[in-house]
Amino acid sequence: PSASELRPTHPLALAPVAAPPASVDGFVRRFLQNLNFDQGVALSASDDNDRYLALAGTVRDYLMARWLDDQAQQSRQQSKTVCYLSAEYLLGRQLDNNLLAARLTEIATEALAQCGIDIDDLRALEIEPGLGNGGLGRLAACFIDSLATMSIPTIGYGIRYEYGIFRQAFADGQQVEQPDAWLRLGSPWDFPHPEAAQTISFGGRTETYDDDGVERTRWVPEWNVLAVPYNMMVPGYHNGRVNTLRLWRAVATNAFDLHTFNSGDYVASVRAQTFAENISKVLYPEDSTPQGKELRLQQQYFFVAASIADFVEHVLPDGFDLTKLPERVIFQLNDTHPVIGVPELMRVLVDEKGMEWDAAWAITQKCFAYTCHTLLPEALEVWSVDLLGRLLPRHLEIIYRINDAFLLEVRERFGDDEMLIRDMSIIGEHPFRSVRMAYLATVAGSKVNGVAELHSQLLRDNVLKDFARMWPEKFTNVTNGVTPRRFLRLANPELSTLITETLGAGWTVDLERLRGLEAYADDPEFRERFAAVKAANKRRLSRVLAARDGTTIDDGHLLDVMIKRLHEYKRQTLKVLHIVSAYDEIVSGRVPVEKVQPRTFLFGAKAAPGYAMAKHIIHLINAVGEVVNADPRVEGRLKVLYPSNYNVTLAESIIPAADLSEQISLAGKEASGTGNMKLALNGALTIGTDDGANVEIRQLVGDDNFFLFGMSEPEVEALWADGYRPADFYHEDERLRRAIDLIAAGAFSGGDRSVFEPLISNLLYDDRFMALADFGSYLDAQERVDAAYADQDAWVRSAILNVARSGFFSSDRAMRDYLDRIWHATPVH
Ligand code: CR6
Ligand code: PLP
């Protein structure tokens, strides 16, 4: 028989794929098989990396049957799929999460022990895939975890960057960036599928042609690349579900090489290959401050076009009636990064599938929804018309046509108000002609949501107010959430055990059950156990830091943490001013040192490599730490720690240990925050402004269990309108003056006054984020913190109530809200 006539007849070939037996023996056998057959080494000759890869392969094998089954089922059932389009996924380490999801943690630990291997040694080897900058990327990772746990058919689409977020090191207190070669030792968690590659085009021109008497437009691109999908498993928690995260890698097409090769220039053809492959080479390290670089637009189009084509060609059955597309998919736009998908879907429907414009537009509008993650004007992405037209000429035409129709609608609705037309146009004219991606997303999306109540309100009232007037029903809120599996169950095993012993096991998938802990907040025995868990977590963190950096956290210290990207709006400077002021009080003899509550201030933060002011702030934190930590007059009561390279792995050690969570952004600037939720959920009390999700945290945990300070958003606006003069605050507040003078005088720079001059000048004459205006209120709140911490019983009670009342911040709840308000997809069990 010819190969095409062969059909499986062997019983094994007909049976469904089976997982290896879930037993220690079964695990050992599969582990050794992986080690021998996949890694090609004997146990006795293997090193830790071989063993790690074999362990990962084994866990994967256990999940594989479910994964294949879920894919088959999904293609049979053809139910509505959530396609989450995100340029970033900050996944964190995979091993523990996958072991947990598959209920294999104990089995694997015992199986490896029987092979003479300590599983902890292998855990430590995993390099986390840092395919994101911070909150937005980590949010995407939490969301796909929740969607898998809730059995929602989902495909996460993104980019498989060869280099993720840079590794941060410090040299003389200043940030140095090193490449993150996360794929160096192998990538056991993903599977390349070159056979499912998509060709993605760029450049060239458009032309019209006659199609049986109908004039049509087509794109004649100039060059193209291949997008090769790499599939990663996204296992749900204990539900047997395994969804897919599909990340695209750019590879040069044959045509690309051949073209240059035929011209005889071999070296140029190899260079051309590098050019194509650059597209997925590196993650742009800017968080909330896009730079408008051409390569970034290439990345965006690359992954979005590949994802849409993948869904239409591979996920939908042959001959699918595309007018029914909205019943089968919702493309969720994670911020503006994937918004070029809107004209791309229009191009596919109109140019490739021959659909009428209006019909295609009606479909497109139902297939997209847009999440906005910022309020900072500099973070709202725009692309110059020149650049976009050069790279994607057909898309620019489509955007113009969408805009023309939209502006007609605006005129019909609001009359010929030319100023309003300018304000609302998708094409901005000033300071250069550009496409406003947030507006395009708002016009095209079926829904637009902000990421916390306050943020969604400010979107409606300010940033997108004209759009909200036009389409009030389009706007909604979904407050962010975090996955309790990674950030409580895995990161804080002792607290998880205590909760399970107290409330039973169901909380991991029903976080509101934590409410049950309220009843124990006044129970002395529970409090004691809770406090013991916190103390153990601090010791664990101390060991982690000792091994990394040789630093420790002393017993009796309040652990005060500020962990997030370095950004002026987040106001790490305000925190430093507090530390400098506390130091000054001691060394100037204004406060007797024995009266000072011992505190360890812990920072974790990367700055965008080109963000000069953020880098000055990093330098200042390190410089202050060096002086404060070494000054004998402080008697070790104040300590500043700044472990380098803050990432998800480090977050998982810091968060469970924290006593105090610093969420001190200027009101109206932090869209939501998610670190704030993780810290509250792990029993840290928040000191924070009324900003982002802090507002909801405070409402839920109660005023008594939260240290509020600073101006409210309307007060911020009023002060701006009044003409903000930071120097006035400097003159009026003695503590502030002393702290700033100390830095300016060179106390932390060996007497050199020039080192921090740019930072000091910025504070005194500009201070866009009003650190000086909130300083007094912040210090008062810190005094309340010290007083509260002195009463340990009351503090522990507050910490317990923080945990008990944080169930709302589960990403499972966030997913339910998206499903109800935006996606309308249902679980497939
Ligand atoms: N930088 C917001 O600033 C929010 C996350 C996730 C951010 C932050 O407040 O929690 O998104 N915004 O919604 C962007 O990335 C544009 C962030 O992480
Ligand atoms: N960076 C990392 C590594 C994180 O794990 C998180 C998440 O919580 C963030 C940044 C976001 O922090 P924040 O919400 O405080 O900005």
GROMACS .gro file of C-alpha atoms in nm, residues 6-402:
model
  397
    6LEU     CA    1  -0.199   0.320   0.546
    7ARG     CA    2  -0.439   0.337   0.839
    8PRO     CA    3  -0.354   0.251   1.200
    9THR     CA    4  -0.453  -0.104   1.290
   10HIS     CA    5  -0.235  -0.179   1.586
   11PRO     CA    6  -0.441  -0.161   1.907
   12LEU     CA    7  -0.187   0.071   2.068
   13ALA     CA    8  -0.212   0.310   1.776
   14LEU     CA    9  -0.588   0.318   1.812
   15ALA     CA   10  -0.598   0.373   2.187
   16PRO     CA   11  -0.590   0.721   2.337
   17VAL     CA   12  -0.252   0.842   2.462
   18ALA     CA   13  -0.201   0.731   2.819
   19ALA     CA   14  -0.020   0.916   3.095
   20PRO     CA   15   0.246   0.721   3.284
   21PRO     CA   16   0.117   0.571   3.611
   22ALA     CA   17   0.090   0.833   3.885
   23SER     CA   18   0.309   0.647   4.131
   24VAL     CA   19   0.664   0.673   4.255
   25ASP     CA   20   0.763   0.369   4.050
   26GLY     CA   21   0.594   0.504   3.742
   27PHE     CA   22   0.768   0.837   3.787
   28VAL     CA   23   1.109   0.682   3.841
   29ARG     CA   24   1.072   0.470   3.529
   30ARG     CA   25   0.969   0.762   3.311
   31PHE     CA   26   1.235   0.989   3.458
   32LEU     CA   27   1.509   0.738   3.379
   33GLN     CA   28   1.371   0.689   3.031
   34ASN     CA   29   1.387   1.060   2.972
   35LEU     CA   30   1.736   1.081   3.110
   36ASN     CA   31   1.858   0.791   2.896
   37PHE     CA   32   1.665   0.836   2.575
   38ASP     CA   33   1.608   1.212   2.554
   39GLN     CA   34   1.915   1.348   2.732
   40GLY     CA   35   2.131   1.056   2.624
   41VAL     CA   36   2.306   1.001   2.957
   42ALA     CA   37   2.310   0.736   3.227
   43LEU     CA   38   2.203   0.843   3.575
   44SER     CA   39   2.555   0.789   3.706
   45ALA     CA   40   2.705   1.012   3.439
   46SER     CA   41   2.437   1.282   3.443
   47ASP     CA   42   2.484   1.633   3.576
   48ASP     CA   43   2.218   1.848   3.736
   49ASN     CA   44   2.116   2.008   3.410
   50ASP     CA   45   2.058   1.669   3.246
   51ARG     CA   46   1.851   1.575   3.545
   52TYR     CA   47   1.653   1.896   3.542
   53LEU     CA   48   1.574   1.852   3.173
   54ALA     CA   49   1.473   1.491   3.230
   55LEU     CA   50   1.256   1.589   3.525
   56ALA     CA   51   1.085   1.860   3.322
   57GLY     CA   52   1.036   1.611   3.038
   58THR     CA   53   0.879   1.366   3.281
   59VAL     CA   54   0.633   1.617   3.418
   60ARG     CA   55   0.548   1.712   3.062
   61ASP     CA   56   0.482   1.348   2.978
   62TYR     CA   57   0.226   1.328   3.257
   63LEU     CA   58   0.045   1.633   3.122
   64MET     CA   59   0.072   1.532   2.759
   65ALA     CA   60  -0.226   1.297   2.736
   66ARG     CA   61  -0.456   1.568   2.871
   67TRP     CA   62  -0.306   1.829   2.646
   68LEU     CA   63  -0.356   1.624   2.332
   69ASP     CA   64  -0.704   1.531   2.446
   70ASP     CA   65  -0.800   1.892   2.517
   71GLN     CA   66  -0.675   2.001   2.177
   72ALA     CA   67  -0.874   1.728   2.005
   73GLN     CA   68  -1.181   1.808   2.209
   74GLN     CA   69  -1.151   2.177   2.137
   75SER     CA   70  -1.137   2.118   1.765
   76ARG     CA   71  -1.437   1.879   1.786
   77GLN     CA   72  -1.653   2.106   1.992
   78GLN     CA   73  -1.576   2.433   1.817
   79SER     CA   74  -1.679   2.638   2.117
   80LYS     CA   75  -1.594   3.001   2.165
   81THR     CA   76  -1.223   3.050   2.231
   82VAL     CA   77  -1.057   3.330   2.418
   83CYS     CA   78  -0.750   3.438   2.222
   84TYR     CA   79  -0.544   3.649   2.456
   85LEU     CA   80  -0.311   3.863   2.246
   86SER     CA   81  -0.021   3.983   2.456
   87ALA     CA   82   0.331   4.093   2.367
   88GLU     CA   83   0.439   3.986   2.716
   89TYR     CA   84   0.404   3.684   2.942
   90LEU     CA   85   0.610   3.700   3.258
   91LEU     CA   86   0.568   3.335   3.340
   92GLY     CA   87   0.803   3.262   3.626
   93ARG     CA   88   0.946   2.916   3.676
   94GLN     CA   89   0.740   2.632   3.535
   95LEU     CA   90   0.849   2.320   3.721
   96ASP     CA   91   0.675   2.370   4.054
   97ASN     CA   92   0.360   2.508   3.903
   98ASN     CA   93   0.327   2.214   3.666
   99LEU     CA   94   0.401   1.962   3.940
  100LEU     CA   95   0.134   2.122   4.153
  101ALA     CA   96  -0.123   2.137   3.875
  102ALA     CA   97  -0.068   1.770   3.795
  103ARG     CA   98  -0.067   1.663   4.164
  104LEU     CA   99   0.284   1.528   4.125
  105THR     CA  100   0.482   1.725   4.384
  106GLU     CA  101   0.510   1.448   4.645
  107ILE     CA  102   0.550   1.169   4.393
  108ALA     CA  103   0.828   1.351   4.209
  109THR     CA  104   1.010   1.445   4.528
  110GLU     CA  105   1.007   1.086   4.650
  111ALA     CA  106   1.091   0.942   4.307
  112LEU     CA  107   1.396   1.163   4.272
  113ALA     CA  108   1.504   1.089   4.626
  114GLN     CA  109   1.498   0.722   4.535
  115CYS     CA  110   1.728   0.809   4.245
  116GLY     CA  111   1.960   0.982   4.490
  117ILE     CA  112   1.860   1.332   4.381
  118ASP     CA  113   1.736   1.623   4.592
  119ILE     CA  114   1.463   1.786   4.387
  120ASP     CA  115   1.548   2.127   4.538
  121ASP     CA  116   1.886   2.117   4.364
  122LEU     CA  117   1.709   2.085   4.030
  123ARG     CA  118   1.444   2.345   4.109
  124ALA     CA  119   1.713   2.602   4.158
  125LEU     CA  120   1.846   2.545   3.805
  126GLU     CA  121   1.541   2.661   3.619
  127ILE     CA  122   1.586   3.001   3.455
  128GLU     CA  123   1.248   3.171   3.453
  129PRO     CA  124   1.120   3.275   3.111
  130GLY     CA  125   1.125   3.652   3.161
  131LEU     CA  126   0.914   3.733   2.859
  132GLY     CA  127   0.767   4.045   3.012
  133ASN     CA  128   0.856   4.366   3.190
  134GLY     CA  129   0.643   4.369   3.502
  135GLY     CA  130   0.279   4.393   3.598
  136LEU     CA  131   0.125   4.367   3.252
  137GLY     CA  132   0.319   4.056   3.155
  138ARG     CA  133   0.270   3.890   3.490
  139LEU     CA  134  -0.103   3.965   3.468
  140ALA     CA  135  -0.120   3.778   3.137
  141ALA     CA  136   0.048   3.480   3.302
  142CYS     CA  137  -0.202   3.485   3.591
  143PHE     CA  138  -0.493   3.509   3.349
  144ILE     CA  139  -0.399   3.205   3.143
  145ASP     CA  140  -0.349   3.008   3.464
  146SER     CA  141  -0.699   3.097   3.579
  147LEU     CA  142  -0.856   3.029   3.240
  148ALA     CA  143  -0.705   2.680   3.236
  149THR     CA  144  -0.821   2.621   3.593
  150MET     CA  145  -1.173   2.728   3.491
  151SER     CA  146  -1.168   2.503   3.180
  152ILE     CA  147  -1.217   2.792   2.939
  153PRO     CA  148  -1.093   2.717   2.586
  154THR     CA  149  -0.809   2.964   2.554
  155ILE     CA  150  -0.506   3.024   2.340
  156GLY     CA  151  -0.250   3.268   2.472
  157TYR     CA  152  -0.064   3.420   2.178
  158GLY     CA  153   0.266   3.603   2.211
  159ILE     CA  154   0.632   3.619   2.115
  160ARG     CA  155   0.906   3.375   2.202
  161TYR     CA  156   1.179   3.629   2.264
  162GLU     CA  157   1.521   3.474   2.250
  163TYR     CA  158   1.628   3.722   2.517
  164GLY     CA  159   1.373   3.818   2.780
  165ILE     CA  160   1.393   4.103   3.027
  166PHE     CA  161   1.761   4.181   3.094
  167ARG     CA  162   1.943   4.051   3.399
  168GLN     CA  163   2.017   4.339   3.630
  169ALA     CA  164   2.349   4.367   3.810
  170PHE     CA  165   2.496   4.655   4.008
  171ALA     CA  166   2.843   4.801   3.962
  172ASP     CA  167   2.931   5.073   4.214
  173GLY     CA  168   2.565   5.097   4.298
  174GLN     CA  169   2.459   5.158   3.939
  175GLN     CA  170   2.251   4.933   3.718
  176VAL     CA  171   2.420   4.731   3.448
  177GLU     CA  172   2.215   4.525   3.207
  178GLN     CA  173   2.316   4.179   3.095
  179PRO     CA  174   2.144   3.969   2.831
  180ASP     CA  175   1.900   3.709   2.957
  181ALA     CA  176   2.000   3.395   2.770
  182TRP     CA  177   1.716   3.193   2.917
  183LEU     CA  178   1.726   2.932   2.642
  184ARG     CA  179   2.092   2.855   2.697
  185LEU     CA  180   2.047   2.527   2.880
  186GLY     CA  181   1.755   2.401   2.676
  187SER     CA  182   1.384   2.475   2.690
  188PRO     CA  183   1.202   2.165   2.806
  189TRP     CA  184   0.861   2.328   2.835
  190ASP     CA  185   0.788   2.420   2.476
  191PHE     CA  186   0.742   2.240   2.148
  192PRO     CA  187   0.829   2.390   1.812
  193HIS     CA  188   0.584   2.330   1.529
  194PRO     CA  189   0.762   2.433   1.210
  195GLU     CA  190   0.492   2.264   1.005
  196ALA     CA  191   0.241   2.518   1.134
  197ALA     CA  192   0.456   2.819   1.049
  198GLN     CA  193   0.296   3.130   0.901
  199THR     CA  194   0.452   3.361   0.646
  200ILE     CA  195   0.435   3.721   0.762
  201SER     CA  196   0.489   4.001   0.514
  202PHE     CA  197   0.615   4.356   0.542
  203GLY     CA  198   0.676   4.664   0.332
  204GLY     CA  199   0.605   4.710  -0.037
  205ARG     CA  200   0.300   4.884  -0.178
  206THR     CA  201  -0.066   4.835  -0.254
  207GLU     CA  202  -0.236   4.814  -0.591
  208THR     CA  203  -0.588   4.792  -0.721
  209TYR     CA  204  -0.698   4.528  -0.963
  210ASP     CA  205  -1.008   4.420  -1.142
  211ASP     CA  206  -1.172   4.115  -0.991
  212ASP     CA  207  -1.452   4.016  -1.229
  213GLY     CA  208  -1.567   4.373  -1.270
  214VAL     CA  209  -1.514   4.463  -0.902
  215GLU     CA  210  -1.225   4.689  -0.814
  216ARG     CA  211  -1.024   4.545  -0.528
  217THR     CA  212  -0.706   4.634  -0.344
  218ARG     CA  213  -0.421   4.405  -0.266
  219TRP     CA  214  -0.096   4.436  -0.084
  220VAL     CA  215   0.225   4.364  -0.271
  221PRO     CA  216   0.472   4.323   0.012
  222GLU     CA  217   0.845   4.352  -0.021
  223TRP     CA  218   0.979   4.100   0.225
  224ASN     CA  219   0.861   3.835   0.462
  225VAL     CA  220   0.958   3.615   0.754
  226LEU     CA  221   0.835   3.287   0.888
  227ALA     CA  222   0.659   3.278   1.220
  228VAL     CA  223   0.718   2.941   1.383
  229PRO     CA  224   0.490   2.856   1.674
  230TYR     CA  225   0.625   2.713   1.998
  231ASN     CA  226   0.354   2.563   2.213
  232MET     CA  227   0.370   2.565   2.590
  233MET     CA  228   0.139   2.378   2.821
  234VAL     CA  229  -0.082   2.578   3.052
  235PRO     CA  230  -0.219   2.325   3.299
  236GLY     CA  231  -0.522   2.405   3.511
  237TYR     CA  232  -0.508   2.334   3.880
  238HIS     CA  233  -0.623   1.979   3.959
  239ASN     CA  234  -0.883   1.980   3.683
  240GLY     CA  235  -0.695   1.783   3.420
  241ARG     CA  236  -0.723   2.069   3.175
  242VAL     CA  237  -0.420   2.174   2.972
  243ASN     CA  238  -0.452   2.486   2.758
  244THR     CA  239  -0.194   2.624   2.514
  245LEU     CA  240   0.031   2.925   2.512
  246ARG     CA  241   0.153   2.971   2.155
  247LEU     CA  242   0.462   3.189   2.121
  248TRP     CA  243   0.599   3.285   1.781
  249ARG     CA  244   0.960   3.283   1.679
  250ALA     CA  245   1.085   3.462   1.366
  251VAL     CA  246   1.282   3.255   1.118
  252ALA     CA  247   1.405   3.362   0.775
  253THR     CA  248   1.201   3.226   0.488
  254ASN     CA  249   1.366   3.032   0.209
  255ALA     CA  250   1.248   3.288  -0.040
  256PHE     CA  251   1.423   3.550   0.162
  257ASP     CA  252   1.756   3.369   0.149
  258LEU     CA  253   1.727   3.253  -0.208
  259HIS     CA  254   1.659   3.594  -0.341
  260THR     CA  255   1.987   3.732  -0.213
  261PHE     CA  256   2.166   3.404  -0.258
  262ASN     CA  257   2.085   3.392  -0.627
  263SER     CA  258   2.240   3.730  -0.667
  264GLY     CA  259   2.559   3.558  -0.563
  265ASP     CA  260   2.614   3.732  -0.233
  266TYR     CA  261   2.627   3.451   0.017
  267VAL     CA  262   2.738   3.671   0.305
  268ALA     CA  263   2.452   3.913   0.246
  269SER     CA  264   2.208   3.626   0.245
  270VAL     CA  265   2.326   3.510   0.585
  271ARG     CA  266   2.299   3.866   0.709
  272ALA     CA  267   1.950   3.886   0.571
  273GLN     CA  268   1.864   3.584   0.774
  274THR     CA  269   1.980   3.760   1.089
  275PHE     CA  270   1.772   4.059   0.994
  276ALA     CA  271   1.458   3.847   0.974
  277GLU     CA  272   1.534   3.662   1.292
  278ASN     CA  273   1.593   3.985   1.481
  279ILE     CA  274   1.220   4.027   1.507
  280SER     CA  275   1.187   3.787   1.798
  281LYS     CA  276   1.538   3.841   1.930
  282VAL     CA  277   1.472   4.060   2.231
  283LEU     CA  278   1.196   4.197   2.452
  284TYR     CA  279   1.184   4.575   2.464
  285PRO     CA  280   1.264   4.654   2.825
  286GLU     CA  281   1.041   4.959   2.864
  287ASP     CA  282   0.755   4.928   3.106
  288SER     CA  283   0.485   5.187   3.036
  289THR     CA  284   0.716   5.402   2.820
  290PRO     CA  285   0.720   5.273   2.460
  291GLN     CA  286   0.993   5.419   2.243
  292GLY     CA  287   0.826   5.401   1.901
  293LYS     CA  288   1.103   5.186   1.749
  294GLU     CA  289   1.045   5.026   1.410
  295LEU     CA  290   1.151   4.682   1.528
  296ARG     CA  291   0.886   4.698   1.795
  297LEU     CA  292   0.613   4.760   1.540
  298GLN     CA  293   0.755   4.469   1.342
  299GLN     CA  294   0.727   4.252   1.652
  300GLN     CA  295   0.370   4.360   1.712
  301TYR     CA  296   0.254   4.294   1.361
  302PHE     CA  297   0.454   3.974   1.341
  303PHE     CA  298   0.288   3.803   1.633
  304VAL     CA  299  -0.060   3.938   1.578
  305ALA     CA  300  -0.073   3.852   1.209
  306ALA     CA  301   0.062   3.504   1.282
  307SER     CA  302  -0.195   3.453   1.556
  308ILE     CA  303  -0.494   3.565   1.350
  309ALA     CA  304  -0.383   3.349   1.056
  310ASP     CA  305  -0.326   3.057   1.291
  311PHE     CA  306  -0.674   3.087   1.434
  312VAL     CA  307  -0.845   3.129   1.099
  313GLU     CA  308  -0.649   2.857   0.918
  314HIS     CA  309  -0.571   2.602   1.186
  315VAL     CA  310  -0.818   2.636   1.467
  316LEU     CA  311  -1.131   2.694   1.260
  317PRO     CA  312  -1.247   2.396   1.054
  318ASP     CA  313  -1.213   2.403   0.677
  319GLY     CA  314  -1.489   2.595   0.508
  320PHE     CA  315  -1.591   2.782   0.825
  321ASP     CA  316  -1.845   3.056   0.757
  322LEU     CA  317  -1.651   3.366   0.862
  323THR     CA  318  -1.966   3.567   0.923
  324LYS     CA  319  -1.994   3.349   1.235
  325LEU     CA  320  -1.645   3.438   1.355
  326PRO     CA  321  -1.767   3.633   1.660
  327GLU     CA  322  -1.939   3.319   1.786
  328ARG     CA  323  -1.608   3.136   1.783
  329VAL     CA  324  -1.351   3.383   1.904
  330ILE     CA  325  -1.279   3.690   2.105
  331PHE     CA  326  -0.937   3.850   2.057
  332GLN     CA  327  -0.852   4.028   2.380
  333LEU     CA  328  -0.603   4.311   2.321
  334ASN     CA  329  -0.365   4.333   2.615
  335ASP     CA  330  -0.296   4.704   2.598
  336THR     CA  331  -0.220   4.870   2.265
  337HIS     CA  332   0.065   4.636   2.165
  338PRO     CA  333  -0.155   4.401   1.957
  339VAL     CA  334  -0.393   4.665   1.817
  340ILE     CA  335  -0.249   4.635   1.467
  341GLY     CA  336  -0.457   4.315   1.468
  342VAL     CA  337  -0.764   4.527   1.394
  343PRO     CA  338  -0.661   4.636   1.042
  344GLU     CA  339  -0.504   4.294   0.992
  345LEU     CA  340  -0.833   4.112   1.046
  346MET     CA  341  -0.999   4.362   0.813
  347ARG     CA  342  -0.732   4.292   0.552
  348VAL     CA  343  -0.780   3.919   0.585
  349LEU     CA  344  -1.159   3.944   0.556
  350VAL     CA  345  -1.175   4.202   0.277
  351ASP     CA  346  -0.864   4.142   0.067
  352GLU     CA  347  -0.812   3.772   0.117
  353LYS     CA  348  -1.163   3.642   0.175
  354GLY     CA  349  -1.336   3.887  -0.054
  355MET     CA  350  -1.585   4.013   0.201
  356GLU     CA  351  -1.762   4.350   0.171
  357TRP     CA  352  -1.613   4.623   0.386
  358ASP     CA  353  -1.923   4.682   0.599
  359ALA     CA  354  -1.976   4.314   0.667
  360ALA     CA  355  -1.610   4.274   0.758
  361TRP     CA  356  -1.621   4.574   0.989
  362ALA     CA  357  -1.929   4.444   1.167
  363ILE     CA  358  -1.747   4.116   1.233
  364THR     CA  359  -1.421   4.280   1.336
  365GLN     CA  360  -1.596   4.502   1.587
  366LYS     CA  361  -1.740   4.199   1.758
  367CYS     CA  362  -1.416   4.000   1.760
  368PHE     CA  363  -1.196   4.242   1.953
  369ALA     CA  364  -1.202   4.385   2.301
  370TYR     CA  365  -0.943   4.618   2.447
  371THR     CA  366  -0.787   4.646   2.791
  372CYS     CA  367  -0.615   4.973   2.868
  373HIS     CA  368  -0.344   4.950   3.136
  374THR     CA  369  -0.231   5.304   3.187
  375LEU     CA  370  -0.319   5.668   3.231
  376LEU     CA  371   0.024   5.810   3.161
  377PRO     CA  372   0.007   6.003   2.834
  378GLU     CA  373   0.358   5.892   2.738
  379ALA     CA  374   0.251   5.529   2.764
  380LEU     CA  375  -0.033   5.559   2.511
  381GLU     CA  376   0.126   5.416   2.201
  382VAL     CA  377   0.130   5.611   1.876
  383TRP     CA  378   0.299   5.516   1.550
  384SER     CA  379   0.413   5.773   1.302
  385VAL     CA  380   0.218   5.752   0.979
  386ASP     CA  381   0.548   5.748   0.790
  387LEU     CA  382   0.675   5.443   0.968
  388LEU     CA  383   0.347   5.256   0.965
  389GLY     CA  384   0.290   5.334   0.599
  390ARG     CA  385   0.636   5.214   0.506
  391LEU     CA  386   0.610   4.889   0.700
  392LEU     CA  387   0.240   4.814   0.652
  393PRO     CA  388   0.103   5.023   0.364
  394ARG     CA  389  -0.221   4.832   0.329
  395HIS     CA  390  -0.291   4.856   0.701
  396LEU     CA  391  -0.246   5.230   0.693
  397GLU     CA  392  -0.505   5.258   0.415
  398ILE     CA  393  -0.742   5.045   0.616
  399ILE     CA  394  -0.689   5.258   0.925
  400TYR     CA  395  -0.765   5.572   0.723
  401ARG     CA  396  -1.085   5.420   0.597
  402ILE     CA  397  -1.189   5.312   0.947
   0.00000   0.00000   0.00000
